Tab-separated table of C-alpha atoms in Angstrom:
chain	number	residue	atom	x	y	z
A	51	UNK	CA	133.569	66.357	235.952
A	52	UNK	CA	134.547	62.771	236.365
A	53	UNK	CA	138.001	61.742	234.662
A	54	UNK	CA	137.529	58.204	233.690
A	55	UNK	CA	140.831	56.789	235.428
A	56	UNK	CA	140.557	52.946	234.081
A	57	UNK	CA	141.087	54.399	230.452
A	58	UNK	CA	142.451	57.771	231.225
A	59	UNK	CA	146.895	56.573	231.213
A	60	UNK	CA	145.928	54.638	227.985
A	61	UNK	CA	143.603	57.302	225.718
A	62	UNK	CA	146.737	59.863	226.910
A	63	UNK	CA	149.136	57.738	225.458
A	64	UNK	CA	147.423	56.731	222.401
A	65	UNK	CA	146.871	60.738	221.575
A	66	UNK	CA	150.350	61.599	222.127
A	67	UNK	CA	151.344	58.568	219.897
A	68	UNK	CA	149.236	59.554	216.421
A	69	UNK	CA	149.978	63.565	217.534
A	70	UNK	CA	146.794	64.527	218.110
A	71	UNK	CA	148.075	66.220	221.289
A	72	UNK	CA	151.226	68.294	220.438
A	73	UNK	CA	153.285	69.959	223.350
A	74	UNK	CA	155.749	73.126	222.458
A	75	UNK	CA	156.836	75.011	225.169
A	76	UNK	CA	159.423	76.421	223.190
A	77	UNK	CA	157.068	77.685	220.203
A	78	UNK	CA	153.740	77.895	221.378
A	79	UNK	CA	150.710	77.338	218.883
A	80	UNK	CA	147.804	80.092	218.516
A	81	UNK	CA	144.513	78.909	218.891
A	82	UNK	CA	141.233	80.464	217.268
A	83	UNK	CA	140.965	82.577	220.016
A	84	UNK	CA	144.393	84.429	218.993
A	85	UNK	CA	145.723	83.092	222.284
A	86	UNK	CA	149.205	81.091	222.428
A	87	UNK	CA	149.208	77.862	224.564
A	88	UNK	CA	152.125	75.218	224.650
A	89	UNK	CA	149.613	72.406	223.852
A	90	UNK	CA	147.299	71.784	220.373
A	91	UNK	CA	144.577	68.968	220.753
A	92	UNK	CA	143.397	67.954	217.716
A	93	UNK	CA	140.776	64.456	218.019
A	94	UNK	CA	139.767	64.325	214.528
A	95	UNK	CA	143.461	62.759	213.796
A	96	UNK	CA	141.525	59.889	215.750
A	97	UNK	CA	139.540	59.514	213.184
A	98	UNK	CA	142.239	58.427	210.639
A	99	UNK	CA	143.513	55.461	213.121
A	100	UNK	CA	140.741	52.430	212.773
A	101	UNK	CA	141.895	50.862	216.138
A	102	UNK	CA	142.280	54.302	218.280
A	103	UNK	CA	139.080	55.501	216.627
A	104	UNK	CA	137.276	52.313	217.382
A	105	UNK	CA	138.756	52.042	221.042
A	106	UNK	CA	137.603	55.506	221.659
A	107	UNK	CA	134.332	54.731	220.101
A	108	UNK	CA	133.537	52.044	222.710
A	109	UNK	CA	135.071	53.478	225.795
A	110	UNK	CA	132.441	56.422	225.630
A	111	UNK	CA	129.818	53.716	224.766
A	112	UNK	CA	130.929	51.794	227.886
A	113	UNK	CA	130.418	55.006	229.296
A	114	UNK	CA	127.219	55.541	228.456
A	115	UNK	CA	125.614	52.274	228.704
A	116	UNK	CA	126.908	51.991	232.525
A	117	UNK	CA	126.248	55.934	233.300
A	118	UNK	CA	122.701	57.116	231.033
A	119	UNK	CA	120.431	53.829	231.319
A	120	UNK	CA	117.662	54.331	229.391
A	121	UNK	CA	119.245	56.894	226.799
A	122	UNK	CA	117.343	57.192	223.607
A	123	UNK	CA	119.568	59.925	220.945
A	124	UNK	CA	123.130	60.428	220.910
A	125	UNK	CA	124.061	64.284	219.620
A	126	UNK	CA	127.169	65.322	218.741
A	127	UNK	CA	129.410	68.795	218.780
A	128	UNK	CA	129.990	69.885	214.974
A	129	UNK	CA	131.862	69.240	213.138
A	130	UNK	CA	134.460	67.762	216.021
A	131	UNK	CA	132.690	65.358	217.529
A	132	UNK	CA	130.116	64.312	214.751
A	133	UNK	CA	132.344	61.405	213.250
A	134	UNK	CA	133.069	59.897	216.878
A	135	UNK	CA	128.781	60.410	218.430
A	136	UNK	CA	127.769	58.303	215.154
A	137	UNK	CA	130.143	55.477	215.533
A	138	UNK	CA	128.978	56.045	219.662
A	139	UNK	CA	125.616	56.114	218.349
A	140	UNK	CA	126.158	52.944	216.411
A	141	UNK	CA	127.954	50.960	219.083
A	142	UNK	CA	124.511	51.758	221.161
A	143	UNK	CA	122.198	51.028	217.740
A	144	UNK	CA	121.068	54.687	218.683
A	145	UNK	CA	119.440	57.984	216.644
A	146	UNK	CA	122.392	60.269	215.850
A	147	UNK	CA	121.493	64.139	215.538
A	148	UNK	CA	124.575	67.118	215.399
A	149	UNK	CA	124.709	70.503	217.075
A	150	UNK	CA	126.679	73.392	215.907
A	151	UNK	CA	127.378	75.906	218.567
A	152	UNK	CA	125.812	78.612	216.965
A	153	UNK	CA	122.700	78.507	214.234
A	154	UNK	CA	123.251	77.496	210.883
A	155	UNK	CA	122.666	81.148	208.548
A	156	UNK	CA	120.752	79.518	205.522
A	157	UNK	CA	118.662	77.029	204.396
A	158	UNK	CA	115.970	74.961	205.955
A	159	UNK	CA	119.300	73.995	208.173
A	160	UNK	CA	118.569	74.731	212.279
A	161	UNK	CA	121.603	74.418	214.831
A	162	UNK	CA	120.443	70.512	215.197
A	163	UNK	CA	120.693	68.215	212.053
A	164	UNK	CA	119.055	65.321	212.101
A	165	UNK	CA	115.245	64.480	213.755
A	166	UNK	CA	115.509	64.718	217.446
A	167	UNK	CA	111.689	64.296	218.688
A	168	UNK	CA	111.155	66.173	221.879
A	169	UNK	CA	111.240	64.435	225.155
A	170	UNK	CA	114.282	62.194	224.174
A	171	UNK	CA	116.794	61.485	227.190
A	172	UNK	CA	119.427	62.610	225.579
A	173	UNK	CA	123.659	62.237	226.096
A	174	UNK	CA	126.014	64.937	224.359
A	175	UNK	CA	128.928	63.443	222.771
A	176	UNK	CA	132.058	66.021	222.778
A	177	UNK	CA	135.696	65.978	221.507
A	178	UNK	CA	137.375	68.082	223.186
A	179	UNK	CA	136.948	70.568	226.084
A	180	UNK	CA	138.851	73.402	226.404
A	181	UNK	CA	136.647	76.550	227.834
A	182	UNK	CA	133.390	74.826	227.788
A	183	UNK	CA	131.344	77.364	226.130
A	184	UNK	CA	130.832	75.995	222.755
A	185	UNK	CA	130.369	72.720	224.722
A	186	UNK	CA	127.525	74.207	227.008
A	187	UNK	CA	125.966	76.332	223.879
A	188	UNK	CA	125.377	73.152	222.213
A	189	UNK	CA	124.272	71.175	225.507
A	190	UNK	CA	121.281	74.177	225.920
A	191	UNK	CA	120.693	74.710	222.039
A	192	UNK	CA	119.246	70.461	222.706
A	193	UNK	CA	117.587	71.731	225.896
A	194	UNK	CA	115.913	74.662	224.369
A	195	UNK	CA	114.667	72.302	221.726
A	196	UNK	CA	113.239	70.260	224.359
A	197	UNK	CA	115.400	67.306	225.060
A	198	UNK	CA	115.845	66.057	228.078
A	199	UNK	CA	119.304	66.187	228.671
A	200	UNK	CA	121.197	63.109	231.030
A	201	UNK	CA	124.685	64.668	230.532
A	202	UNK	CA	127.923	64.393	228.221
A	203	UNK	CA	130.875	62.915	227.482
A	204	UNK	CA	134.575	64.042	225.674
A	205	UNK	CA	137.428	62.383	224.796
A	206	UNK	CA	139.557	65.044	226.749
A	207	UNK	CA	140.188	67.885	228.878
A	208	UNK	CA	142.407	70.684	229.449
A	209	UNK	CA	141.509	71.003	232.901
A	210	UNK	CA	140.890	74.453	232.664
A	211	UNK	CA	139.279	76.033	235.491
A	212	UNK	CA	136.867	78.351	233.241
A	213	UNK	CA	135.525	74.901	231.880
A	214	UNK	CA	134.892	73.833	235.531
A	215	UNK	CA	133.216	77.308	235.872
A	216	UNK	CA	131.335	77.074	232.087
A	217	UNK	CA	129.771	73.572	232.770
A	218	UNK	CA	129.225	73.881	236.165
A	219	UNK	CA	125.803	73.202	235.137
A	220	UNK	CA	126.537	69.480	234.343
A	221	UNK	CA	129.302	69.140	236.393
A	222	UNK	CA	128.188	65.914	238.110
A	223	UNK	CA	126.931	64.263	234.731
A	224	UNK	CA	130.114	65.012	232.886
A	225	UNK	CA	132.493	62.543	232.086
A	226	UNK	CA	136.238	62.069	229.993
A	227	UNK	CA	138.293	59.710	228.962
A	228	UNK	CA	141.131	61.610	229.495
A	229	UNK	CA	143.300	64.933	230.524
A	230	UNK	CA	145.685	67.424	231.096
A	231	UNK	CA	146.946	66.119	234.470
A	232	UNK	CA	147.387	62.168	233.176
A	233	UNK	CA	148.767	63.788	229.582
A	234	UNK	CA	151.792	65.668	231.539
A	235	UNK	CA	151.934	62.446	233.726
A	236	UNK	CA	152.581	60.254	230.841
A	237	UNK	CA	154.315	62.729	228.788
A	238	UNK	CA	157.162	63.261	231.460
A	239	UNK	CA	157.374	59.227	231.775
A	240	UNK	CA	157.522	58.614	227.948
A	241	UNK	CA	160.527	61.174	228.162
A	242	UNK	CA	158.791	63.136	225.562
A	243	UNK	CA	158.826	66.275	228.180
A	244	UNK	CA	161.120	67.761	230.775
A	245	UNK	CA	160.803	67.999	234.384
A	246	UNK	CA	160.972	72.221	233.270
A	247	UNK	CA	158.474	71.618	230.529
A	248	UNK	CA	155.968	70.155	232.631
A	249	UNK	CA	156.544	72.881	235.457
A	250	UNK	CA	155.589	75.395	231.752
A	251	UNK	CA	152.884	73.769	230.880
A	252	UNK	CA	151.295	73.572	234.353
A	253	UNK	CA	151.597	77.227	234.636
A	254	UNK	CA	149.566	77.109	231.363
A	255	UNK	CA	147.085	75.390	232.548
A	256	UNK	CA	146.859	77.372	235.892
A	257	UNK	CA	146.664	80.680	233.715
A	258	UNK	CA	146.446	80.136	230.117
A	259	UNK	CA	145.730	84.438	229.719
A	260	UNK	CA	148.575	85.242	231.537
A	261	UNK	CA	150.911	82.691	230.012
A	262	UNK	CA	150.126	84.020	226.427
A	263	UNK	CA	150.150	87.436	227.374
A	264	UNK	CA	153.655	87.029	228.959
A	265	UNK	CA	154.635	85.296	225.377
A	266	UNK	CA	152.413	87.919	222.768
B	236	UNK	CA	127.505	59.233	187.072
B	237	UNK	CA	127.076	55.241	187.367
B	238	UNK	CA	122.859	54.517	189.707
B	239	UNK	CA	123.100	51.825	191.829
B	240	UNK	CA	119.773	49.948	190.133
B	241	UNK	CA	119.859	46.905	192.925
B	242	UNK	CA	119.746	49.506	195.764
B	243	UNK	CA	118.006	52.470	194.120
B	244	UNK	CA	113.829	51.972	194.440
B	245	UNK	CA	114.673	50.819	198.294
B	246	UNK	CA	116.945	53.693	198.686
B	247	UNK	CA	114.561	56.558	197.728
B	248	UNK	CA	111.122	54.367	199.505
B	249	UNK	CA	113.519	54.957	203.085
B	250	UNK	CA	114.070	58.629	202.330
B	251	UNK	CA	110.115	59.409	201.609
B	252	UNK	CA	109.803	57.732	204.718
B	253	UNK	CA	111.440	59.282	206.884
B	254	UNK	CA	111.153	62.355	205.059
B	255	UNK	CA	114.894	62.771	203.801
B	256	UNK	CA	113.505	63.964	201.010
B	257	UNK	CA	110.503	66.059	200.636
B	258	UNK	CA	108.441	67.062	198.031
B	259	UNK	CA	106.071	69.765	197.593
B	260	UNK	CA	105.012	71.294	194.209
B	261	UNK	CA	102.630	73.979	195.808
B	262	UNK	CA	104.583	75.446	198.388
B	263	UNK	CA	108.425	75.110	197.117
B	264	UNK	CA	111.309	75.175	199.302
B	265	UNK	CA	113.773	77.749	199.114
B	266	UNK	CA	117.481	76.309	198.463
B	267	UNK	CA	120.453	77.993	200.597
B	268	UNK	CA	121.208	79.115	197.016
B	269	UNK	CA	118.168	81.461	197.380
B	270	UNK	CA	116.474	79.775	194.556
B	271	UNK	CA	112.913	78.035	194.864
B	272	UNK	CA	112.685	74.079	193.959
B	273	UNK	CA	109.545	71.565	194.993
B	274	UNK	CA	112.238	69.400	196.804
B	275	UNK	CA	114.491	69.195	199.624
B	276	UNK	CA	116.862	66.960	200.524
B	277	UNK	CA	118.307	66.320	204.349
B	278	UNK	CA	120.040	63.157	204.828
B	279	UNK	CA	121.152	63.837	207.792
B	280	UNK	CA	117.952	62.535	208.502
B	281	UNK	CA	119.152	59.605	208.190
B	282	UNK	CA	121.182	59.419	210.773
B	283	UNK	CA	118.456	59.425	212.921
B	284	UNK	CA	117.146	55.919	212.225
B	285	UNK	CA	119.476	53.427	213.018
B	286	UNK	CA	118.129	51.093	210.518
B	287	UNK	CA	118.306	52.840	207.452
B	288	UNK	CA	121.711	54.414	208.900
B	289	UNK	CA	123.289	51.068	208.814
B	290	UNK	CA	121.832	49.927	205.538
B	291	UNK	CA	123.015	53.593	203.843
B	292	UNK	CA	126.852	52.721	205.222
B	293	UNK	CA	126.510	49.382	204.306
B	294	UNK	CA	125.734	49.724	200.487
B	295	UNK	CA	127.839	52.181	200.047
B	296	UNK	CA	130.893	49.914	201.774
B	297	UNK	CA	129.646	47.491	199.238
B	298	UNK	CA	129.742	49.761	195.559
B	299	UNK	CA	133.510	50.784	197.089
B	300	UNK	CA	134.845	47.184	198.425
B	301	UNK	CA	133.563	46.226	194.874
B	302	UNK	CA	134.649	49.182	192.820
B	303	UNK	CA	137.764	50.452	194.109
B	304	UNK	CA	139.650	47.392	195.489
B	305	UNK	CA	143.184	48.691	196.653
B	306	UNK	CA	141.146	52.152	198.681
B	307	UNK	CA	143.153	52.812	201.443
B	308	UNK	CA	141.614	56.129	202.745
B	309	UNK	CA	137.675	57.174	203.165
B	310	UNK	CA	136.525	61.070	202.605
B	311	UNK	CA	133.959	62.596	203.933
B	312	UNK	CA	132.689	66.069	202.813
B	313	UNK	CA	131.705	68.461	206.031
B	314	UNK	CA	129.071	68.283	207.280
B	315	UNK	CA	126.423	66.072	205.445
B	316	UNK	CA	128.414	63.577	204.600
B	317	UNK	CA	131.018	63.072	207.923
B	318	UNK	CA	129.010	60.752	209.880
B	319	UNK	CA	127.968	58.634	207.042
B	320	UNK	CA	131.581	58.850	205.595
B	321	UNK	CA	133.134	57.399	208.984
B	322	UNK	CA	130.627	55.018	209.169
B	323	UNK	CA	131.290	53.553	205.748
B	324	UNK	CA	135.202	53.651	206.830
B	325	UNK	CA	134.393	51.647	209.922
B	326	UNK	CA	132.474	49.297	207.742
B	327	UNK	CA	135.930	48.847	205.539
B	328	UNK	CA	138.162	49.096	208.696
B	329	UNK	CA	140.062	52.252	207.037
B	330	UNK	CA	141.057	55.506	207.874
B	331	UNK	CA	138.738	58.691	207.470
B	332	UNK	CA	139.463	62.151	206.862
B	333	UNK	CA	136.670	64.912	206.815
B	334	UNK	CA	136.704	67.611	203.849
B	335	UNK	CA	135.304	70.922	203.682
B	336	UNK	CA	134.567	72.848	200.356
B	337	UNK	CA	136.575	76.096	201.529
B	338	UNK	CA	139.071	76.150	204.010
B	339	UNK	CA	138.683	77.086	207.582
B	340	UNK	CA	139.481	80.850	208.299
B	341	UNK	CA	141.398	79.724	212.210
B	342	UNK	CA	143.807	77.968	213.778
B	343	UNK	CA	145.551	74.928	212.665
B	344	UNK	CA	142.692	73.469	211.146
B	345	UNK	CA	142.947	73.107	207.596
B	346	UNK	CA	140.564	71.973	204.666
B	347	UNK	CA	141.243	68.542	205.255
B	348	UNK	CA	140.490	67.445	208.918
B	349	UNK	CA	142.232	64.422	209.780
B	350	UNK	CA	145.696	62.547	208.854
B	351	UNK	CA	146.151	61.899	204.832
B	352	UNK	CA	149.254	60.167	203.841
B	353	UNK	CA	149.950	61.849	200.608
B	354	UNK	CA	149.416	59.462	198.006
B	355	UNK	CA	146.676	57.598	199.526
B	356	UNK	CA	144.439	56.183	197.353
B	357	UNK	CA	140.875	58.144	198.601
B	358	UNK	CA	137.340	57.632	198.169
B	359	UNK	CA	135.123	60.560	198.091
B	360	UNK	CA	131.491	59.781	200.349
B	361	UNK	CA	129.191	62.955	199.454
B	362	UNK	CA	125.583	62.878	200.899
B	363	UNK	CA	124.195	65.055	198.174
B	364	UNK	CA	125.000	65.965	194.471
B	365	UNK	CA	122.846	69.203	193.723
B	366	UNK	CA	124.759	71.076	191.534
B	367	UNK	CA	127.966	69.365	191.851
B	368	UNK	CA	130.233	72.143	192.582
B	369	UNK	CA	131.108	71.543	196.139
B	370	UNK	CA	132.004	67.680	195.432
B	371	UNK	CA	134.069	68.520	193.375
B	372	UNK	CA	135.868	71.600	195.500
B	373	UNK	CA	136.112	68.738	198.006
B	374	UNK	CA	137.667	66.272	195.349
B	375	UNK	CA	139.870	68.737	193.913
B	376	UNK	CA	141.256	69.730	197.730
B	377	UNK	CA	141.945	66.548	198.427
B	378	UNK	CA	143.740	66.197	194.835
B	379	UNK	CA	145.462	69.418	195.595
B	380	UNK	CA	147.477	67.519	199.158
B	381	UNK	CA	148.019	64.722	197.017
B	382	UNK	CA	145.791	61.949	197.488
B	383	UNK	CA	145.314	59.496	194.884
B	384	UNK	CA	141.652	59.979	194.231
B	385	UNK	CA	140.274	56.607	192.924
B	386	UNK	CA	136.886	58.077	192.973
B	387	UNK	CA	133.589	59.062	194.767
B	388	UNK	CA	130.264	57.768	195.924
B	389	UNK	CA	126.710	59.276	196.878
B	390	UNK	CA	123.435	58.871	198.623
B	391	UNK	CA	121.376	60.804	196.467
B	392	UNK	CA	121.630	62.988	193.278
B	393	UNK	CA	118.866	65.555	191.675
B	394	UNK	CA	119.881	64.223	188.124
B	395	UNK	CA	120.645	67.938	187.138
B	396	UNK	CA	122.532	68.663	183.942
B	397	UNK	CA	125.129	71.075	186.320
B	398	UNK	CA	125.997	68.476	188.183
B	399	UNK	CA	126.503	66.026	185.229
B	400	UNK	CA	128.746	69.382	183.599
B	401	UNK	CA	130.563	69.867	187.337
B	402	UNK	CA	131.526	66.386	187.840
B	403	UNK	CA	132.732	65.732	184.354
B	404	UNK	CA	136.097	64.858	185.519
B	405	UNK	CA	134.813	61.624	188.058
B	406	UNK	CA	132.137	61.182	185.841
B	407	UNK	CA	133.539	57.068	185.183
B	408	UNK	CA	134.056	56.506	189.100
B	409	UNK	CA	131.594	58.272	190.520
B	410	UNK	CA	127.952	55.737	192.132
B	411	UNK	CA	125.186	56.856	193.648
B	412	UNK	CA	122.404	54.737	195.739
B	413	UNK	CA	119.715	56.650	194.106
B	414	UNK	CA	118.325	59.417	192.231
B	415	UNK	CA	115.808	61.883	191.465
B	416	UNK	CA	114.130	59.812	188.656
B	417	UNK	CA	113.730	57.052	190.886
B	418	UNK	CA	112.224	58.848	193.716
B	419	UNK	CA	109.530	60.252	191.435
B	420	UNK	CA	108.756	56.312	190.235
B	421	UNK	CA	108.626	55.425	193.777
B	422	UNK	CA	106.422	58.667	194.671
B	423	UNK	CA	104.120	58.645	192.355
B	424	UNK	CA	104.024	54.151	192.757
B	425	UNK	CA	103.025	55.318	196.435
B	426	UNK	CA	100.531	57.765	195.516
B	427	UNK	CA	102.283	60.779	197.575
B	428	UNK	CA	102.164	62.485	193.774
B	429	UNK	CA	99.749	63.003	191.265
B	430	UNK	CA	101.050	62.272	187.351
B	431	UNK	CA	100.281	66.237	187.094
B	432	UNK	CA	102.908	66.640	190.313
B	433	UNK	CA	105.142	64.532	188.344
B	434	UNK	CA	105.084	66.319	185.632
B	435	UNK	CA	106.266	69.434	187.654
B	436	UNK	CA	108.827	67.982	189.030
B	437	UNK	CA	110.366	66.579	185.794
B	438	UNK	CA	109.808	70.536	184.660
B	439	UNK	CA	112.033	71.483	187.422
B	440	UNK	CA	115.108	68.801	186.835
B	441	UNK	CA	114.802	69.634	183.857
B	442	UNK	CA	115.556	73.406	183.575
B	443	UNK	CA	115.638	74.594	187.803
B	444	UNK	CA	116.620	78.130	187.419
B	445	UNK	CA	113.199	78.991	184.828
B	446	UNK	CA	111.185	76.491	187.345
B	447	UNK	CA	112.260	79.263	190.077
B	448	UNK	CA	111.883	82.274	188.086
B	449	UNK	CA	108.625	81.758	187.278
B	450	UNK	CA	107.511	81.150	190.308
B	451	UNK	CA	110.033	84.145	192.355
């Protein structure tokens, strides 16, 4: 996984300024998975911030255009990361499909939307990573419909290591704008953290099952 | 329910094209609804040709710079209409929320994905009016948090009478790029139907639930 450092400071910054990254040590939010965890990412409040959105938008394009030459279709995670692949798909003047992690249950819907003919080189666009498997379950439901898959980009990561072990697979072509490490970093500088919060949160993020369960 | 006349017979020639929109009188399609109609509509499709992608986001930019001077917020309703939703909003350089027609059953997320500043006066972008019911559950949700709903706007409708009946209420402020009637002009213009086909297909617009029984 490759951490984009030229934009990683700024896209932390910019995330914690419009909330779409909230820290609470002190009272923890439950995620989907019923777990607690003293930080919520939510990049779809991107969306509702022309200049963020647009900034993001281009970084991953910058991405992609120096990273995947010769890319042909842009996909993106549903419904997360479908607003920010299309405006990455349009900064490229590229075909945009969407991927839900798991099929669609009626309809002539399939888990891809959109006409992806087989053989395209194709880049994954994510929002967020936290465990990697809805990540990698979209990244093979594209492979198993015969893409050809150059790798993927997100706007951010939790550093977790299960997400290290999850996409080991495309480890190398795996790149974000941002993460957990530069978020604390810039956090603690902005004073919007303690010196004890921080030492919390890394213990999160070193054992995010053991930090809940010690909280449940 | 106001039809876009300068965009509507190039509108429904790009969805035949690219086979948006299907039609098949002989071997009907069977509607997530579980009923059987001789179209089917995916403009997701769309998203898949740059092209046409741009010129969708573009016209419908146009009806709402034109129509609803003063919008300060663009909806989009998950999961059809997202990307072409955020795409319109980057065309207007405004925010964009995403919508769903029933709430999400975890975590933080809510029906409305994104930030809304209550009173924000919101446009609607739907992909699709079928029957009409879940643009309005999207219209009324974002009613419900307190947006100032100036209106909606649409790719494509059917023409049915339910949706006419559903969408009573935005009836004055609600534009669509192009219809049903259209598309059978433009089919039958192109010779992809015969004036018997046509005549099946009005059938079904005109009563869908006997066109389905009959044939169930």
């Amino acid at each position: 996984m490759h951490i984009q450092q030229s934009f990683a400071d700024e896209v932390a910054g910019h995330l914690l300024q419009i909330n779409a990254i909230k820290l609470n040590v002190e009272q923890p939010f439950t995620w989907s998975s019923g777990l607690l965890a003293p930080v919520y990412c939510d990049n779809r409040r991107i969306l509702s911030f022309p200049g963020i959105r647009r900034m993001v938008a281009e970084n991953l394009a910058d991405i992609i255009r120096s990273r995947f030459p010769g890319v042909e279709l842009i996909a993106g995670v549903a419904t997360g990361a479908i607003a920010h692949g299309v405006l990455v798909a349009e900064h490229l003047d590229l075909p945009f499909v969407y991927v839900r992690s798991t099929p669609k249950a009626h309809g002539l819907g399939s888990q891809v939307e959109g006409y992806a003919p087989p053989g395209s080189r194709t880049v994954l666009v994510e929002d967020l990573i936290s465990t990697g498997k809805s990540s990698m379950a979209a990244f093979n439901a594209l492979k198993e419909l015969g893409m050809q898959m150059m790798g993927m980009c997100a706007i951010f990561t939790y550093d977790l290591d299960m997400a290290c072990e999850n996409l080991k697979e495309t480890e190398n072509s795996l790149y974000v704008l941002s993460n957990f490490e530069t978020l604390l970093k810039t956090a603690e500088e902005r004073g919007l953290i303690s010196a004890e919060e921080k030492h919390e949160l890394t213990a999160w993020r070193d054992d995010p099952l053991a930090w809940s369960n010690a909280r449940s």
